[in-house]
Amino acid sequence: MIEPRDAKYQWGQRVVALDDLINDGSFPDHPVDALLARAGDIGEIVQVGHHVDANIPVYLVEFNGLVVGCLEEEIAVPERGLAPAA
């Protein structure tokens, strides 16, 4: 059995979207290809999960009231001074 890959980020951590995050069809209340978060938007991780088949962490990040599923390559820790203090 393969051990789950450790998550790089943690629940409650502030992160920044590295690219525009577009609806892939997983948000039924939004059109497919709708913009969910812009590159540079600051969000907060509200849950950390794991995609078993791909063995990768998956993050639920709240951006402007909308919770978006993100992969590690789509988010990063914001530069100092960019994110408001918690």
Coordinates of N, CA, C and O in Angstrom, one line a residue:
M1 N 0.8 -1.2 0.0 CA 0.0 0.0 0.0 C 0.9 1.3 0.0 O 1.8 1.4 0.8
I2 N 0.6 2.2 -0.8 CA 1.3 3.5 -0.9 C 0.8 4.4 0.1 O -0.4 4.6 0.3
E3 N 1.7 5.0 0.9 CA 1.4 6.0 1.9 C 0.9 7.3 1.2 O 1.5 7.7 0.2
P4 N -0.1 7.9 1.8 CA -0.6 9.2 1.2 C 0.5 10.3 1.2 O 1.3 10.3 2.2
R5 N 0.6 11.0 0.2 CA 1.6 12.1 0.1 C 1.2 13.2 1.1 O 0.1 13.6 1.2
D6 N 2.2 13.7 1.9 CA 1.9 14.7 2.9 C 1.5 16.0 2.2 O 2.0 16.4 1.1
A7 N 0.5 16.7 2.8 CA 0.1 18.0 2.3 C 1.1 19.1 2.6 O 1.7 19.1 3.7
K8 N 1.3 19.9 1.6 CA 2.3 21.0 1.8 C 1.7 22.2 2.6 O 2.4 22.9 3.3
Y9 N 0.3 22.4 2.5 CA -0.4 23.4 3.2 C -1.3 22.8 4.3 O -1.7 21.7 4.2
Q10 N -1.8 23.7 5.2 CA -2.6 23.2 6.3 C -3.9 24.0 6.4 O -4.0 25.1 5.9
W11 N -4.9 23.4 7.1 CA -6.2 24.0 7.3 C -5.9 25.4 8.0 O -5.1 25.5 8.9
G12 N -6.7 26.4 7.6 CA -6.6 27.7 8.2 C -5.5 28.6 7.6 O -5.5 29.8 7.9
Q13 N -4.7 28.0 6.8 CA -3.6 28.8 6.2 C -4.1 29.7 5.0 O -4.9 29.3 4.3
R14 N -3.6 30.9 5.0 CA -3.9 31.8 3.9 C -3.0 31.5 2.7 O -1.8 31.2 2.8
V15 N -3.7 31.5 1.5 CA -2.9 31.2 0.3 C -3.4 32.1 -0.8 O -4.4 32.8 -0.7
V16 N -2.6 32.2 -1.9 CA -2.9 33.0 -3.0 C -3.1 32.1 -4.3 O -2.4 31.1 -4.4
A17 N -4.1 32.5 -5.1 CA -4.3 31.7 -6.3 C -3.2 32.1 -7.3 O -3.0 33.3 -7.5
L18 N -2.5 31.1 -7.9 CA -1.4 31.4 -8.8 C -1.9 31.7 -10.2 O -1.3 32.3 -11.0
D19 N -3.1 31.1 -10.6 CA -3.7 31.3 -11.9 C -5.2 31.6 -11.7 O -5.7 31.3 -10.6
D20 N -5.8 32.0 -12.7 CA -7.3 32.1 -12.7 C -7.8 30.7 -12.5 O -7.4 29.7 -13.1
L21 N -8.8 30.6 -11.6 CA -9.4 29.3 -11.3 C -10.8 29.3 -12.0 O -11.6 30.1 -11.7
I22 N -11.0 28.3 -12.9 CA -12.1 28.3 -13.8 C -13.0 27.1 -13.4 O -12.5 26.0 -13.1
N23 N -14.3 27.2 -13.5 CA -15.2 26.1 -13.2 C -15.1 25.0 -14.3 O -15.2 25.3 -15.4
D24 N -14.8 23.9 -13.8 CA -14.6 22.7 -14.6 C -15.9 21.9 -14.7 O -15.9 20.8 -15.3
G25 N -17.0 22.5 -14.2 CA -18.3 21.8 -14.2 C -18.6 21.3 -12.8 O -19.8 20.8 -12.6
S26 N -17.8 21.4 -11.9 CA -18.0 21.0 -10.5 C -18.9 21.9 -9.7 O -19.3 21.6 -8.6
F27 N -19.1 23.2 -10.2 CA -20.0 24.1 -9.6 C -21.3 24.2 -10.4 O -21.3 25.0 -11.4
P28 N -22.3 23.5 -10.1 CA -23.5 23.5 -10.9 C -24.3 24.9 -11.0 O -25.0 25.1 -11.9
D29 N -24.0 25.7 -10.0 CA -24.7 27.0 -9.9 C -23.9 28.1 -10.8 O -24.4 29.2 -10.8
H30 N -22.8 27.7 -11.4 CA -22.0 28.6 -12.2 C -21.8 28.0 -13.6 O -21.7 26.7 -13.7
P31 N -21.8 28.8 -14.6 CA -21.6 28.2 -15.9 C -20.2 27.5 -16.0 O -19.2 27.9 -15.4
V32 N -20.1 26.5 -16.8 CA -18.8 25.9 -17.1 C -17.9 26.9 -17.7 O -18.4 27.8 -18.5
D33 N -16.7 27.0 -17.3 CA -15.7 28.0 -17.7 C -15.8 29.3 -17.1 O -15.1 30.3 -17.4
A34 N -16.7 29.4 -16.1 CA -16.9 30.7 -15.3 C -15.6 30.9 -14.4 O -15.1 29.9 -13.9
L35 N -15.2 32.1 -14.2 CA -14.1 32.5 -13.4 C -14.6 32.3 -11.9 O -15.5 33.0 -11.5
L36 N -13.9 31.5 -11.1 CA -14.2 31.3 -9.7 C -13.3 32.1 -8.8 O -13.8 32.6 -7.8
A37 N -12.1 32.3 -9.2 CA -11.1 33.1 -8.4 C -10.0 33.6 -9.4 O -9.6 32.8 -10.3
R38 N -9.6 34.8 -9.3 CA -8.6 35.4 -10.1 C -7.2 35.1 -9.6 O -7.0 35.0 -8.4
A39 N -6.3 35.0 -10.5 CA -4.9 34.9 -10.1 C -4.6 36.1 -9.2 O -4.9 37.2 -9.5
G40 N -4.0 35.8 -8.0 CA -3.7 36.9 -7.0 C -4.7 37.0 -5.9 O -4.4 37.7 -4.9
D41 N -5.9 36.4 -6.1 CA -6.9 36.4 -5.0 C -6.3 35.7 -3.8 O -5.7 34.6 -3.9
I42 N -6.6 36.2 -2.6 CA -6.2 35.6 -1.4 C -7.4 34.8 -0.8 O -8.5 35.2 -0.9
G43 N -7.1 33.6 -0.4 CA -8.1 32.7 0.2 C -7.6 32.0 1.4 O -6.4 32.2 1.8
E44 N -8.5 31.2 2.1 CA -8.1 30.5 3.3 C -8.5 29.0 3.1 O -9.6 28.7 2.6
I45 N -7.6 28.2 3.4 CA -7.8 26.7 3.3 C -8.8 26.3 4.4 O -8.6 26.6 5.6
V46 N -10.0 25.8 4.0 CA -11.0 25.4 5.0 C -11.0 23.9 5.1 O -11.7 23.4 6.1
Q47 N -10.4 23.1 4.3 CA -10.3 21.7 4.4 C -9.2 21.1 3.6 O -8.9 21.6 2.5
V48 N -8.5 20.1 4.1 CA -7.5 19.4 3.3 C -7.9 18.0 3.2 O -8.2 17.3 4.1
G49 N -8.0 17.5 1.9 CA -8.4 16.1 1.6 C -7.3 15.5 0.8 O -6.1 16.0 0.7
H50 N -7.6 14.3 0.3 CA -6.6 13.5 -0.5 C -7.3 12.8 -1.6 O -8.3 12.1 -1.3
H51 N -6.8 12.9 -2.8 CA -7.3 12.1 -3.9 C -6.5 10.8 -3.9 O -5.3 10.8 -4.1
V52 N -7.3 9.7 -3.6 CA -6.6 8.4 -3.4 C -6.0 7.9 -4.6 O -4.8 7.5 -4.6
D53 N -6.7 7.9 -5.8 CA -6.1 7.3 -7.0 C -4.9 8.1 -7.4 O -3.9 7.4 -7.9
A54 N -4.8 9.4 -7.3 CA -3.7 10.2 -7.8 C -2.6 10.3 -6.7 O -1.5 10.8 -7.0
N55 N -3.0 10.0 -5.4 CA -2.1 10.1 -4.3 C -1.6 11.6 -4.1 O -0.4 11.8 -4.0
I56 N -2.5 12.5 -4.2 CA -2.2 13.9 -4.1 C -3.1 14.6 -3.1 O -4.3 14.3 -3.0
P57 N -2.6 15.6 -2.3 CA -3.5 16.4 -1.5 C -4.4 17.3 -2.3 O -4.0 17.8 -3.4
V58 N -5.6 17.5 -1.9 CA -6.6 18.4 -2.5 C -7.0 19.4 -1.4 O -7.3 19.0 -0.3
Y59 N -7.1 20.7 -1.7 CA -7.4 21.7 -0.8 C -8.7 22.4 -1.1 O -8.9 22.7 -2.3
L60 N -9.6 22.6 -0.2 CA -10.8 23.4 -0.3 C -10.4 24.8 0.2 O -10.1 24.9 1.4
V61 N -10.4 25.7 -0.7 CA -10.0 27.1 -0.4 C -11.2 28.0 -0.6 O -11.8 28.0 -1.6
E62 N -11.4 28.9 0.5 CA -12.5 29.9 0.3 C -11.9 31.1 -0.2 O -11.0 31.8 0.4
F63 N -12.4 31.5 -1.4 CA -12.0 32.7 -2.1 C -13.3 33.6 -2.2 O -14.2 33.2 -2.8
N64 N -13.3 34.7 -1.5 CA -14.5 35.6 -1.6 C -15.8 35.0 -1.4 O -16.7 35.2 -2.2
G65 N -15.9 34.1 -0.4 CA -17.1 33.4 -0.1 C -17.4 32.2 -0.9 O -18.5 31.5 -0.7
L66 N -16.6 31.8 -1.9 CA -16.8 30.6 -2.7 C -15.7 29.6 -2.4 O -14.5 30.0 -2.4
V67 N -16.1 28.4 -2.1 CA -15.1 27.4 -1.7 C -14.7 26.6 -3.0 O -15.6 26.0 -3.7
V68 N -13.5 26.6 -3.3 CA -12.9 26.1 -4.6 C -11.9 25.0 -4.3 O -11.1 25.1 -3.4
G69 N -12.0 23.8 -5.0 CA -11.1 22.8 -4.8 C -9.8 23.1 -5.6 O -9.9 23.5 -6.8
C70 N -8.6 23.0 -4.9 CA -7.4 23.4 -5.5 C -6.3 22.3 -5.3 O -6.3 21.6 -4.3
L71 N -5.4 22.3 -6.3 CA -4.2 21.4 -6.2 C -3.0 22.3 -5.7 O -3.1 23.5 -5.9
E72 N -2.0 21.7 -5.3 CA -0.8 22.4 -4.8 C -0.2 23.4 -5.8 O 0.2 24.5 -5.5
E73 N -0.3 23.0 -7.1 CA 0.4 23.8 -8.1 C -0.5 25.1 -8.4 O -0.1 25.9 -9.2
E74 N -1.7 25.1 -7.9 CA -2.6 26.3 -8.2 C -2.6 27.3 -7.1 O -3.2 28.4 -7.3
I75 N -1.9 27.0 -5.9 CA -1.9 27.9 -4.8 C -0.5 28.1 -4.3 O 0.3 27.2 -4.5
A76 N -0.3 29.1 -3.5 CA 1.0 29.3 -2.8 C 0.8 30.2 -1.6 O -0.2 30.8 -1.5
V77 N 1.8 30.2 -0.7 CA 1.7 31.1 0.5 C 2.0 32.5 -0.1 O 2.9 32.7 -0.8
P78 N 1.1 33.5 0.3 CA 1.3 34.8 -0.2 C 2.6 35.4 0.3 O 3.0 35.1 1.4
E79 N 3.2 36.3 -0.4 CA 4.4 37.0 0.0 C 4.0 37.8 1.3 O 2.9 38.3 1.4
R80 N 5.0 38.0 2.1 CA 4.8 38.8 3.4 C 4.2 40.2 3.1 O 4.6 40.8 2.2
G81 N 3.1 40.5 3.8 CA 2.5 41.8 3.6 C 1.3 41.8 2.6 O 0.5 42.7 2.6
L82 N 1.2 40.7 1.8 CA 0.2 40.6 0.8 C -1.1 40.2 1.5 O -2.2 40.7 1.2
A83 N -1.1 39.3 2.4 CA -2.3 38.7 3.0 C -2.6 39.5 4.3 O -1.6 39.7 5.1
P84 N -3.8 39.9 4.6 CA -4.1 40.5 5.9 C -3.9 39.5 7.0 O -4.0 38.3 6.8
A85 N -3.5 40.0 8.2 CA -3.3 39.1 9.3 C -4.6 38.4 9.7 O -5.6 38.9 9.6
A86 N -4.4 37.2 10.2 CA -5.5 36.4 10.6 C -6.2 36.9 11.9 O -5.6 37.5 12.7

